[in-house]
């Protein structure tokens, strides 16, 4: 008579089930690019000295864009801007870049902007006070009138910047920059807006000692200040210059000596 070892049979059954489970696990569908998707992390940010907004059209236009916004201290009855901005992007594949600022007219914010053109941009327009700006809340700015768009504050955006501009176009007072004392190696471009109160807001870029930079400048009650746009493609120099830290002195026949925190000649 054969005596069955039930303990042995029980352990054997467990091992059989475990082996089968392992085999099933090994047959699970592998992760391949065809059955999962990677989302691209947002990479564009204007830097810590201007606010980063993405643009959402309020009509049916297709496109995207970013705005680097510098808030000032403008209020009703003053000629100080409430905000200034540098913007770029594309609408239906047509690229653009512009500089703008907005001022109170009574209780309404009126915006002025001009396209930077001549560097391969497709759009070339001027907006001499036909933009209505509404600061909806702490994260949203709405622009209507000649434009129809909403700006939403973000930490970063999926956006690839346009190549750095080398000229301003016909809507700006354009200046070439050199070091005031002649000791620093480098050069720069300054695009001063003509629309709105003159000599108020500008976009600048260039290089000092081989290191590139870009910035947005405007003024407040204490005088001029600027913030570097230190995003990818704009340059790694990343400084801020408080209100009144930049002094402008007219020089003949046309141009400025900019002193204080900077030491530059604009001609």
Short mmCIF file of N, CA, C and O in Angstrom, two decimals, residues 102-236:
data_model
loop_
_atom_site.label_atom_id
_atom_site.label_comp_id
_atom_site.label_asym_id
_atom_site.label_seq_id
_atom_site.Cartn_x
_atom_site.Cartn_y
_atom_site.Cartn_z
N UNK A 102 0.80 100.24 -21.38
CA UNK A 102 -0.59 100.64 -21.16
C UNK A 102 -0.65 101.71 -20.07
O UNK A 102 0.05 101.63 -19.05
N UNK A 103 -1.53 102.71 -20.30
CA UNK A 103 -1.66 103.87 -19.41
C UNK A 103 -3.14 104.08 -19.07
O UNK A 103 -4.02 103.79 -19.88
N UNK A 104 -3.36 104.64 -17.90
CA UNK A 104 -4.74 104.99 -17.54
C UNK A 104 -5.17 106.23 -18.30
O UNK A 104 -4.45 107.23 -18.36
N UNK A 105 -6.36 106.15 -18.86
CA UNK A 105 -7.07 107.31 -19.41
C UNK A 105 -8.40 107.34 -18.69
O UNK A 105 -9.32 106.60 -19.02
N UNK A 106 -8.48 108.17 -17.66
CA UNK A 106 -9.60 108.06 -16.73
C UNK A 106 -9.43 106.78 -15.93
O UNK A 106 -8.37 106.52 -15.37
N UNK A 107 -10.47 105.96 -15.93
CA UNK A 107 -10.38 104.67 -15.23
C UNK A 107 -10.04 103.52 -16.16
O UNK A 107 -9.93 102.37 -15.72
N UNK A 108 -9.89 103.82 -17.46
CA UNK A 108 -9.62 102.77 -18.44
C UNK A 108 -8.14 102.68 -18.75
O UNK A 108 -7.44 103.69 -18.78
N UNK A 109 -7.68 101.46 -18.98
CA UNK A 109 -6.31 101.25 -19.40
C UNK A 109 -6.26 101.18 -20.92
O UNK A 109 -6.92 100.34 -21.54
N UNK A 110 -5.47 102.08 -21.52
CA UNK A 110 -5.33 102.14 -22.97
C UNK A 110 -3.94 101.64 -23.34
O UNK A 110 -2.93 102.10 -22.77
N UNK A 111 -3.89 100.70 -24.28
CA UNK A 111 -2.62 100.09 -24.66
C UNK A 111 -2.09 100.60 -25.99
O UNK A 111 -2.86 100.90 -26.92
N UNK A 112 -0.78 100.71 -26.08
CA UNK A 112 -0.06 101.08 -27.30
C UNK A 112 0.98 99.99 -27.54
O UNK A 112 1.65 99.53 -26.61
N UNK A 113 1.16 99.59 -28.80
CA UNK A 113 2.15 98.56 -29.10
C UNK A 113 2.63 98.71 -30.53
O UNK A 113 1.91 99.24 -31.40
N UNK A 114 3.84 98.23 -30.79
CA UNK A 114 4.41 98.26 -32.14
C UNK A 114 5.17 96.96 -32.38
O UNK A 114 5.84 96.44 -31.48
N UNK A 115 5.06 96.47 -33.61
CA UNK A 115 5.78 95.25 -33.98
C UNK A 115 7.24 95.57 -34.28
O UNK A 115 7.55 96.55 -34.99
N UNK A 116 8.13 94.76 -33.74
CA UNK A 116 9.53 94.74 -34.17
C UNK A 116 9.57 93.95 -35.48
O UNK A 116 8.99 92.87 -35.58
N UNK A 117 10.23 94.52 -36.50
CA UNK A 117 10.16 93.91 -37.82
C UNK A 117 11.49 94.08 -38.54
O UNK A 117 12.22 95.01 -38.28
N UNK A 118 11.80 93.10 -39.44
CA UNK A 118 13.03 93.17 -40.21
C UNK A 118 14.00 92.07 -39.87
O UNK A 118 15.13 92.06 -40.38
N UNK A 119 13.57 91.12 -39.03
CA UNK A 119 14.43 90.01 -38.62
C UNK A 119 13.85 88.66 -39.06
O UNK A 119 14.18 87.63 -38.50
N UNK A 120 12.96 88.71 -40.06
CA UNK A 120 12.30 87.49 -40.51
C UNK A 120 10.87 87.36 -40.02
O UNK A 120 10.19 86.39 -40.37
N UNK A 121 10.38 88.33 -39.22
CA UNK A 121 8.99 88.28 -38.77
C UNK A 121 8.05 88.47 -39.95
O UNK A 121 8.36 89.18 -40.90
N UNK A 122 6.87 87.87 -39.85
CA UNK A 122 5.89 87.96 -40.94
C UNK A 122 4.88 89.09 -40.75
O UNK A 122 4.26 89.53 -41.72
N UNK A 123 4.67 89.54 -39.52
CA UNK A 123 3.63 90.52 -39.23
C UNK A 123 4.28 91.85 -38.88
O UNK A 123 5.25 91.91 -38.12
N UNK A 124 3.73 92.94 -39.44
CA UNK A 124 4.35 94.26 -39.29
C UNK A 124 3.25 95.30 -39.11
O UNK A 124 2.77 95.89 -40.08
N UNK A 125 2.81 95.52 -37.86
CA UNK A 125 1.71 96.42 -37.58
C UNK A 125 2.05 97.39 -36.45
O UNK A 125 3.01 97.17 -35.69
N UNK A 126 1.23 98.43 -36.33
CA UNK A 126 1.39 99.44 -35.29
C UNK A 126 0.04 99.68 -34.63
O UNK A 126 -1.00 99.68 -35.31
N UNK A 127 0.04 99.89 -33.32
CA UNK A 127 -1.22 100.03 -32.57
C UNK A 127 -1.12 101.27 -31.66
O UNK A 127 -0.73 101.18 -30.50
N UNK A 128 -1.49 102.44 -32.20
CA UNK A 128 -1.28 103.71 -31.49
C UNK A 128 -2.43 104.07 -30.55
O UNK A 128 -3.10 105.08 -30.73
N UNK A 129 -2.67 103.25 -29.55
CA UNK A 129 -3.70 103.57 -28.57
C UNK A 129 -5.04 102.93 -28.84
O UNK A 129 -6.05 103.37 -28.28
N UNK A 130 -5.07 101.88 -29.68
CA UNK A 130 -6.34 101.23 -29.99
C UNK A 130 -6.46 99.85 -29.34
O UNK A 130 -7.16 98.97 -29.83
N UNK A 131 -5.80 99.69 -28.20
CA UNK A 131 -5.90 98.46 -27.41
C UNK A 131 -6.55 98.78 -26.07
O UNK A 131 -6.15 99.73 -25.39
N UNK A 132 -7.54 98.00 -25.72
CA UNK A 132 -8.18 98.14 -24.41
C UNK A 132 -7.65 97.05 -23.50
O UNK A 132 -7.80 95.85 -23.79
N UNK A 133 -7.01 97.43 -22.40
CA UNK A 133 -6.38 96.49 -21.49
C UNK A 133 -7.22 96.38 -20.22
O UNK A 133 -7.56 97.40 -19.61
N UNK A 134 -7.50 95.16 -19.82
CA UNK A 134 -8.23 94.93 -18.58
C UNK A 134 -7.46 93.93 -17.73
O UNK A 134 -7.25 92.79 -18.15
N UNK A 135 -7.02 94.38 -16.55
CA UNK A 135 -6.40 93.45 -15.60
C UNK A 135 -7.55 92.78 -14.85
O UNK A 135 -8.11 93.34 -13.91
N UNK A 136 -7.92 91.59 -15.29
CA UNK A 136 -9.10 90.90 -14.77
C UNK A 136 -8.90 90.49 -13.32
O UNK A 136 -9.74 90.70 -12.46
N UNK A 137 -7.75 89.88 -13.04
CA UNK A 137 -7.40 89.46 -11.69
C UNK A 137 -5.89 89.28 -11.63
O UNK A 137 -5.18 89.70 -12.56
N UNK A 138 -5.41 88.65 -10.60
CA UNK A 138 -3.95 88.54 -10.40
C UNK A 138 -3.28 87.62 -11.43
O UNK A 138 -2.05 87.61 -11.54
N UNK A 139 -4.06 86.84 -12.19
CA UNK A 139 -3.46 85.90 -13.15
C UNK A 139 -3.93 86.11 -14.59
O UNK A 139 -3.47 85.40 -15.47
N UNK A 140 -4.82 87.07 -14.83
CA UNK A 140 -5.42 87.19 -16.16
C UNK A 140 -5.46 88.64 -16.61
O UNK A 140 -5.88 89.52 -15.88
N UNK A 141 -5.00 88.87 -17.85
CA UNK A 141 -5.09 90.17 -18.51
C UNK A 141 -5.82 89.96 -19.83
O UNK A 141 -5.48 89.05 -20.60
N UNK A 142 -6.83 90.80 -20.10
CA UNK A 142 -7.60 90.68 -21.33
C UNK A 142 -7.34 91.90 -22.21
O UNK A 142 -7.35 93.03 -21.72
N UNK A 143 -7.08 91.65 -23.50
CA UNK A 143 -6.78 92.72 -24.46
C UNK A 143 -7.80 92.65 -25.58
O UNK A 143 -7.89 91.64 -26.30
N UNK A 144 -8.55 93.73 -25.76
CA UNK A 144 -9.54 93.80 -26.83
C UNK A 144 -9.32 95.08 -27.62
O UNK A 144 -8.37 95.82 -27.39
N UNK A 145 -10.23 95.34 -28.57
CA UNK A 145 -10.03 96.46 -29.48
C UNK A 145 -9.39 95.93 -30.74
O UNK A 145 -9.95 95.05 -31.42
N UNK A 146 -8.19 96.42 -31.09
CA UNK A 146 -7.48 95.93 -32.27
C UNK A 146 -7.05 94.48 -32.10
O UNK A 146 -6.84 93.76 -33.08
N UNK A 147 -6.87 94.04 -30.86
CA UNK A 147 -6.55 92.65 -30.56
C UNK A 147 -7.74 92.00 -29.87
O UNK A 147 -8.64 92.69 -29.39
N UNK A 148 -7.71 90.69 -29.78
CA UNK A 148 -8.78 89.96 -29.13
C UNK A 148 -8.16 88.73 -28.47
O UNK A 148 -8.22 87.62 -29.00
N UNK A 149 -7.54 88.94 -27.30
CA UNK A 149 -6.78 87.86 -26.67
C UNK A 149 -6.78 87.99 -25.16
O UNK A 149 -7.07 89.05 -24.60
N UNK A 150 -6.44 86.89 -24.51
CA UNK A 150 -6.34 86.84 -23.06
C UNK A 150 -4.97 86.29 -22.68
O UNK A 150 -4.50 85.34 -23.30
N UNK A 151 -4.34 86.92 -21.69
CA UNK A 151 -3.04 86.47 -21.22
C UNK A 151 -3.22 85.79 -19.86
O UNK A 151 -3.85 86.35 -18.95
N UNK A 152 -2.65 84.61 -19.73
CA UNK A 152 -2.76 83.84 -18.50
C UNK A 152 -1.38 83.65 -17.88
O UNK A 152 -0.45 83.18 -18.56
N UNK A 153 -1.26 84.02 -16.62
CA UNK A 153 0.02 83.92 -15.90
C UNK A 153 0.37 82.45 -15.68
O UNK A 153 -0.46 81.66 -15.24
N UNK A 154 1.62 82.09 -15.99
CA UNK A 154 2.08 80.71 -15.83
C UNK A 154 3.50 80.72 -15.23
O UNK A 154 4.19 81.73 -15.26
N UNK A 155 3.90 79.57 -14.72
CA UNK A 155 5.28 79.42 -14.27
C UNK A 155 6.20 79.15 -15.45
O UNK A 155 7.35 79.57 -15.48
N UNK A 156 5.70 78.39 -16.43
CA UNK A 156 6.48 78.07 -17.63
C UNK A 156 5.51 77.68 -18.74
O UNK A 156 4.35 77.34 -18.48
N UNK A 157 5.99 77.74 -19.98
CA UNK A 157 5.15 77.49 -21.14
C UNK A 157 5.88 76.62 -22.16
O UNK A 157 7.12 76.65 -22.23
N UNK A 158 5.14 75.87 -22.93
CA UNK A 158 5.71 75.15 -24.05
C UNK A 158 5.85 76.11 -25.23
O UNK A 158 4.90 76.35 -25.97
N UNK A 159 7.02 76.69 -25.36
CA UNK A 159 7.22 77.70 -26.40
C UNK A 159 8.69 77.75 -26.78
O UNK A 159 9.57 77.72 -25.91
N UNK A 160 8.95 77.85 -28.07
CA UNK A 160 10.32 78.00 -28.58
C UNK A 160 10.50 79.42 -29.09
O UNK A 160 9.82 79.83 -30.04
N UNK A 161 11.39 80.21 -28.50
CA UNK A 161 11.53 81.62 -28.89
C UNK A 161 12.01 81.80 -30.32
O UNK A 161 12.68 80.94 -30.90
N UNK A 162 11.66 82.96 -30.89
CA UNK A 162 12.18 83.35 -32.19
C UNK A 162 13.66 83.70 -32.08
O UNK A 162 14.16 83.99 -30.99
N UNK A 163 14.39 83.69 -33.20
CA UNK A 163 15.79 84.13 -33.16
C UNK A 163 15.90 85.57 -32.65
O UNK A 163 14.99 86.38 -32.82
N UNK A 164 17.02 85.88 -32.03
CA UNK A 164 17.21 87.20 -31.44
C UNK A 164 17.15 88.29 -32.52
O UNK A 164 17.76 88.16 -33.58
N UNK A 165 16.43 89.39 -32.28
CA UNK A 165 16.32 90.46 -33.29
C UNK A 165 17.62 91.26 -33.39
O UNK A 165 18.33 91.47 -32.40
N UNK A 166 17.88 91.73 -34.61
CA UNK A 166 19.05 92.56 -34.88
C UNK A 166 18.68 93.99 -35.28
O UNK A 166 19.54 94.85 -35.36
N UNK A 167 17.39 94.21 -35.54
CA UNK A 167 16.91 95.54 -35.90
C UNK A 167 15.50 95.72 -35.34
O UNK A 167 14.81 94.74 -35.06
N UNK A 168 15.08 96.98 -35.18
CA UNK A 168 13.80 97.27 -34.54
C UNK A 168 12.65 97.43 -35.53
O UNK A 168 11.51 97.10 -35.21
N UNK A 169 12.93 97.98 -36.71
CA UNK A 169 11.86 98.31 -37.64
C UNK A 169 11.46 99.77 -37.53
O UNK A 169 11.92 100.51 -36.65
N UNK A 170 10.53 100.18 -38.38
CA UNK A 170 10.24 101.60 -38.59
C UNK A 170 9.40 102.25 -37.49
O UNK A 170 9.27 103.48 -37.47
N UNK A 171 8.84 101.47 -36.57
CA UNK A 171 7.96 102.06 -35.54
C UNK A 171 8.69 102.46 -34.27
O UNK A 171 8.06 102.95 -33.33
N UNK A 172 10.00 102.27 -34.23
CA UNK A 172 10.78 102.52 -33.02
C UNK A 172 11.88 103.54 -33.29
O UNK A 172 12.33 103.72 -34.42
N UNK A 173 12.31 104.20 -32.23
CA UNK A 173 13.59 104.89 -32.26
C UNK A 173 14.64 103.84 -31.94
O UNK A 173 14.66 103.27 -30.84
N UNK A 174 15.49 103.58 -32.92
CA UNK A 174 16.48 102.51 -32.78
C UNK A 174 17.84 103.09 -32.43
O UNK A 174 18.30 104.07 -33.05
N UNK A 175 18.49 102.50 -31.45
CA UNK A 175 19.81 102.93 -31.01
C UNK A 175 20.76 101.74 -31.00
O UNK A 175 20.38 100.62 -30.62
N UNK A 176 22.00 102.00 -31.39
CA UNK A 176 23.08 101.04 -31.22
C UNK A 176 23.84 101.41 -29.95
O UNK A 176 24.03 102.59 -29.65
N UNK A 177 24.28 100.41 -29.23
CA UNK A 177 24.83 100.62 -27.88
C UNK A 177 26.30 100.26 -27.84
O UNK A 177 26.74 99.26 -28.43
N UNK A 178 27.06 101.08 -27.15
CA UNK A 178 28.46 100.79 -26.84
C UNK A 178 28.71 101.14 -25.38
O UNK A 178 27.90 101.81 -24.74
N UNK A 179 29.83 100.70 -24.87
CA UNK A 179 30.19 101.01 -23.50
C UNK A 179 30.58 102.48 -23.39
O UNK A 179 31.34 102.99 -24.23
N UNK A 180 30.06 103.15 -22.39
CA UNK A 180 30.29 104.59 -22.26
C UNK A 180 31.76 104.92 -22.04
O UNK A 180 32.27 105.92 -22.56
N UNK A 181 32.46 104.09 -21.30
CA UNK A 181 33.87 104.35 -21.00
C UNK A 181 34.82 103.70 -22.01
O UNK A 181 36.02 103.97 -21.99
N UNK A 182 34.28 102.82 -22.85
CA UNK A 182 35.12 102.14 -23.84
C UNK A 182 35.94 101.00 -23.29
O UNK A 182 36.82 100.50 -23.99
N UNK A 183 35.67 100.58 -22.07
CA UNK A 183 36.48 99.51 -21.48
C UNK A 183 35.87 98.13 -21.67
O UNK A 183 36.59 97.14 -21.71
N UNK A 184 34.55 98.03 -21.78
CA UNK A 184 33.91 96.73 -21.97
C UNK A 184 33.77 96.41 -23.44
O UNK A 184 33.44 97.27 -24.25
N UNK A 185 34.00 95.15 -23.79
CA UNK A 185 33.80 94.69 -25.15
C UNK A 185 32.36 94.24 -25.32
O UNK A 185 31.85 93.46 -24.52
N UNK A 186 31.69 94.74 -26.35
CA UNK A 186 30.32 94.32 -26.59
C UNK A 186 29.54 95.37 -27.34
O UNK A 186 30.06 96.43 -27.71
N UNK A 187 28.28 95.06 -27.58
CA UNK A 187 27.40 95.96 -28.32
C UNK A 187 25.96 95.62 -27.98
O UNK A 187 25.70 94.64 -27.28
N UNK A 188 25.04 96.43 -28.48
CA UNK A 188 23.64 96.16 -28.18
C UNK A 188 22.69 96.91 -29.08
O UNK A 188 23.09 97.80 -29.85
N UNK A 189 21.43 96.53 -28.98
CA UNK A 189 20.33 97.13 -29.73
C UNK A 189 19.30 97.64 -28.73
O UNK A 189 18.99 96.96 -27.75
N UNK A 190 18.74 98.83 -28.96
CA UNK A 190 17.68 99.37 -28.12
C UNK A 190 16.53 99.83 -29.02
O UNK A 190 16.75 100.62 -29.95
N UNK A 191 15.33 99.36 -28.71
CA UNK A 191 14.13 99.71 -29.46
C UNK A 191 13.20 100.50 -28.54
O UNK A 191 12.52 99.92 -27.69
N UNK A 192 13.19 101.84 -28.69
CA UNK A 192 12.37 102.72 -27.86
C UNK A 192 11.02 102.93 -28.56
O UNK A 192 10.96 103.38 -29.71
N UNK A 193 9.93 102.63 -27.87
CA UNK A 193 8.60 102.81 -28.44
C UNK A 193 8.33 104.28 -28.75
O UNK A 193 8.64 105.16 -27.94
N UNK A 194 7.71 104.53 -29.91
CA UNK A 194 7.28 105.88 -30.25
C UNK A 194 5.83 106.11 -29.85
O UNK A 194 5.45 107.23 -29.51
N UNK A 195 4.98 105.07 -29.93
CA UNK A 195 3.56 105.25 -29.63
C UNK A 195 3.36 105.38 -28.12
O UNK A 195 4.07 104.78 -27.33
N UNK A 196 2.39 106.21 -27.74
CA UNK A 196 2.21 106.51 -26.33
C UNK A 196 3.18 107.59 -25.90
O UNK A 196 3.89 108.17 -26.73
N UNK A 197 3.24 107.91 -24.63
CA UNK A 197 4.21 108.90 -24.14
C UNK A 197 5.63 108.52 -24.55
O UNK A 197 6.06 107.38 -24.35
N UNK A 198 6.34 109.45 -25.17
CA UNK A 198 7.65 109.16 -25.73
C UNK A 198 8.70 108.85 -24.67
O UNK A 198 8.60 109.25 -23.51
N UNK A 199 9.74 108.12 -25.13
CA UNK A 199 10.88 107.79 -24.27
C UNK A 199 10.44 107.17 -22.95
O UNK A 199 10.90 107.55 -21.87
N UNK A 200 9.55 106.19 -23.05
CA UNK A 200 9.03 105.54 -21.84
C UNK A 200 9.45 104.08 -21.75
O UNK A 200 10.00 103.66 -20.74
N UNK A 201 9.21 103.29 -22.80
CA UNK A 201 9.41 101.84 -22.73
C UNK A 201 10.29 101.38 -23.89
O UNK A 201 10.13 101.84 -25.02
N UNK A 202 11.20 100.45 -23.60
CA UNK A 202 12.08 99.94 -24.64
C UNK A 202 12.38 98.46 -24.41
O UNK A 202 12.27 97.94 -23.31
N UNK A 203 12.77 97.81 -25.50
CA UNK A 203 13.33 96.46 -25.46
C UNK A 203 14.78 96.56 -25.89
O UNK A 203 15.11 97.30 -26.83
N UNK A 204 15.65 95.83 -25.21
CA UNK A 204 17.07 95.84 -25.56
C UNK A 204 17.68 94.46 -25.53
O UNK A 204 17.23 93.58 -24.79
N UNK A 205 18.70 94.26 -26.37
CA UNK A 205 19.50 93.04 -26.29
C UNK A 205 20.91 93.33 -26.77
O UNK A 205 21.21 94.43 -27.24
N UNK A 206 21.78 92.34 -26.65
CA UNK A 206 23.16 92.51 -27.07
C UNK A 206 24.06 91.54 -26.34
O UNK A 206 23.62 90.46 -25.90
N UNK A 207 25.33 91.93 -26.21
CA UNK A 207 26.27 91.09 -25.46
C UNK A 207 27.34 91.97 -24.82
O UNK A 207 27.70 93.01 -25.36
N UNK A 208 27.77 91.54 -23.67
CA UNK A 208 28.91 92.15 -22.99
C UNK A 208 29.91 91.05 -22.71
O UNK A 208 29.57 90.06 -22.07
N UNK A 209 31.13 91.21 -23.24
CA UNK A 209 32.17 90.21 -23.02
C UNK A 209 31.81 88.85 -23.57
O UNK A 209 32.26 87.82 -23.05
N UNK A 210 30.98 88.82 -24.62
CA UNK A 210 30.61 87.55 -25.24
C UNK A 210 29.41 86.87 -24.62
O UNK A 210 29.00 85.80 -25.09
N UNK A 211 28.84 87.45 -23.58
CA UNK A 211 27.66 86.87 -22.93
C UNK A 211 26.42 87.66 -23.33
O UNK A 211 26.39 88.89 -23.18
N UNK A 212 25.40 86.99 -23.84
CA UNK A 212 24.23 87.67 -24.36
C UNK A 212 23.24 88.04 -23.25
O UNK A 212 23.22 87.43 -22.19
N UNK A 213 22.41 89.04 -23.57
CA UNK A 213 21.39 89.50 -22.63
C UNK A 213 20.21 90.05 -23.41
O UNK A 213 20.31 90.41 -24.60
N UNK A 214 19.06 90.13 -22.75
CA UNK A 214 17.88 90.82 -23.26
C UNK A 214 17.19 91.46 -22.07
O UNK A 214 17.25 90.92 -20.96
N UNK A 215 16.51 92.57 -22.28
CA UNK A 215 15.81 93.21 -21.16
C UNK A 215 14.61 94.02 -21.65
O UNK A 215 14.48 94.34 -22.84
N UNK A 216 13.75 94.34 -20.70
CA UNK A 216 12.61 95.22 -20.92
C UNK A 216 12.71 96.36 -19.93
O UNK A 216 12.84 96.13 -18.72
N UNK A 217 12.67 97.59 -20.44
CA UNK A 217 12.80 98.76 -19.58
C UNK A 217 11.61 99.68 -19.70
O UNK A 217 10.98 99.77 -20.76
N UNK A 218 11.29 100.38 -18.63
CA UNK A 218 10.24 101.38 -18.64
C UNK A 218 10.47 102.31 -17.44
O UNK A 218 11.54 102.29 -16.84
N UNK A 219 9.46 103.12 -17.08
CA UNK A 219 9.69 104.06 -15.98
C UNK A 219 8.54 104.05 -15.00
O UNK A 219 7.45 103.57 -15.29
N UNK A 220 8.82 104.60 -13.83
CA UNK A 220 7.82 104.78 -12.80
C UNK A 220 8.03 106.16 -12.19
O UNK A 220 8.75 107.00 -12.75
N UNK A 221 7.42 106.43 -11.05
CA UNK A 221 7.50 107.77 -10.48
C UNK A 221 8.91 108.16 -10.09
O UNK A 221 9.28 109.33 -10.14
N UNK A 222 9.73 107.19 -9.71
CA UNK A 222 11.10 107.48 -9.31
C UNK A 222 12.09 107.47 -10.47
O UNK A 222 13.27 107.72 -10.27
N UNK A 223 11.62 107.14 -11.66
CA UNK A 223 12.52 107.13 -12.81
C UNK A 223 12.54 105.77 -13.51
O UNK A 223 11.66 104.93 -13.31
N UNK A 224 13.57 105.58 -14.32
CA UNK A 224 13.66 104.39 -15.17
C UNK A 224 14.18 103.18 -14.41
O UNK A 224 15.04 103.29 -13.53
N UNK A 225 13.67 102.01 -14.82
CA UNK A 225 14.18 100.73 -14.33
C UNK A 225 14.05 99.69 -15.42
O UNK A 225 13.44 99.94 -16.47
N UNK A 226 14.61 98.52 -15.22
CA UNK A 226 14.57 97.47 -16.24
C UNK A 226 14.73 96.11 -15.59
O UNK A 226 15.27 95.99 -14.48
N UNK A 227 14.25 95.10 -16.29
CA UNK A 227 14.42 93.72 -15.85
C UNK A 227 14.89 92.87 -17.00
O UNK A 227 14.37 92.97 -18.12
N UNK A 228 15.89 92.04 -16.77
CA UNK A 228 16.38 91.14 -17.82
C UNK A 228 15.36 90.05 -18.09
O UNK A 228 14.74 89.50 -17.16
N UNK A 229 15.18 89.74 -19.37
CA UNK A 229 14.41 88.56 -19.78
C UNK A 229 15.43 87.45 -19.95
O UNK A 229 16.14 87.39 -20.94
N UNK A 230 15.54 86.61 -18.94
CA UNK A 230 16.60 85.60 -18.95
C UNK A 230 16.02 84.23 -19.25
O UNK A 230 16.18 83.28 -18.49
N UNK A 231 15.31 84.15 -20.39
CA UNK A 231 14.75 82.89 -20.86
C UNK A 231 15.72 82.25 -21.85
O UNK A 231 16.64 82.90 -22.37
N UNK A 232 15.50 80.98 -22.12
CA UNK A 232 16.27 80.29 -23.14
C UNK A 232 16.13 81.02 -24.46
O UNK A 232 15.03 81.33 -24.91
N UNK A 233 17.26 81.35 -25.10
CA UNK A 233 17.23 82.08 -26.36
C UNK A 233 17.39 83.57 -26.19
O UNK A 233 17.69 84.27 -27.16
N UNK A 234 17.16 84.10 -24.99
CA UNK A 234 17.27 85.54 -24.76
C UNK A 234 18.61 85.92 -24.13
O UNK A 234 19.03 87.06 -24.26
N UNK A 235 19.23 84.99 -23.43
CA UNK A 235 20.53 85.26 -22.83
C UNK A 235 20.58 84.89 -21.37
O UNK A 235 19.56 84.98 -20.67
N UNK A 236 21.75 84.49 -20.86
CA UNK A 236 21.88 84.03 -19.48
C UNK A 236 22.05 85.14 -18.45
O UNK A 236 21.95 84.88 -17.25
#
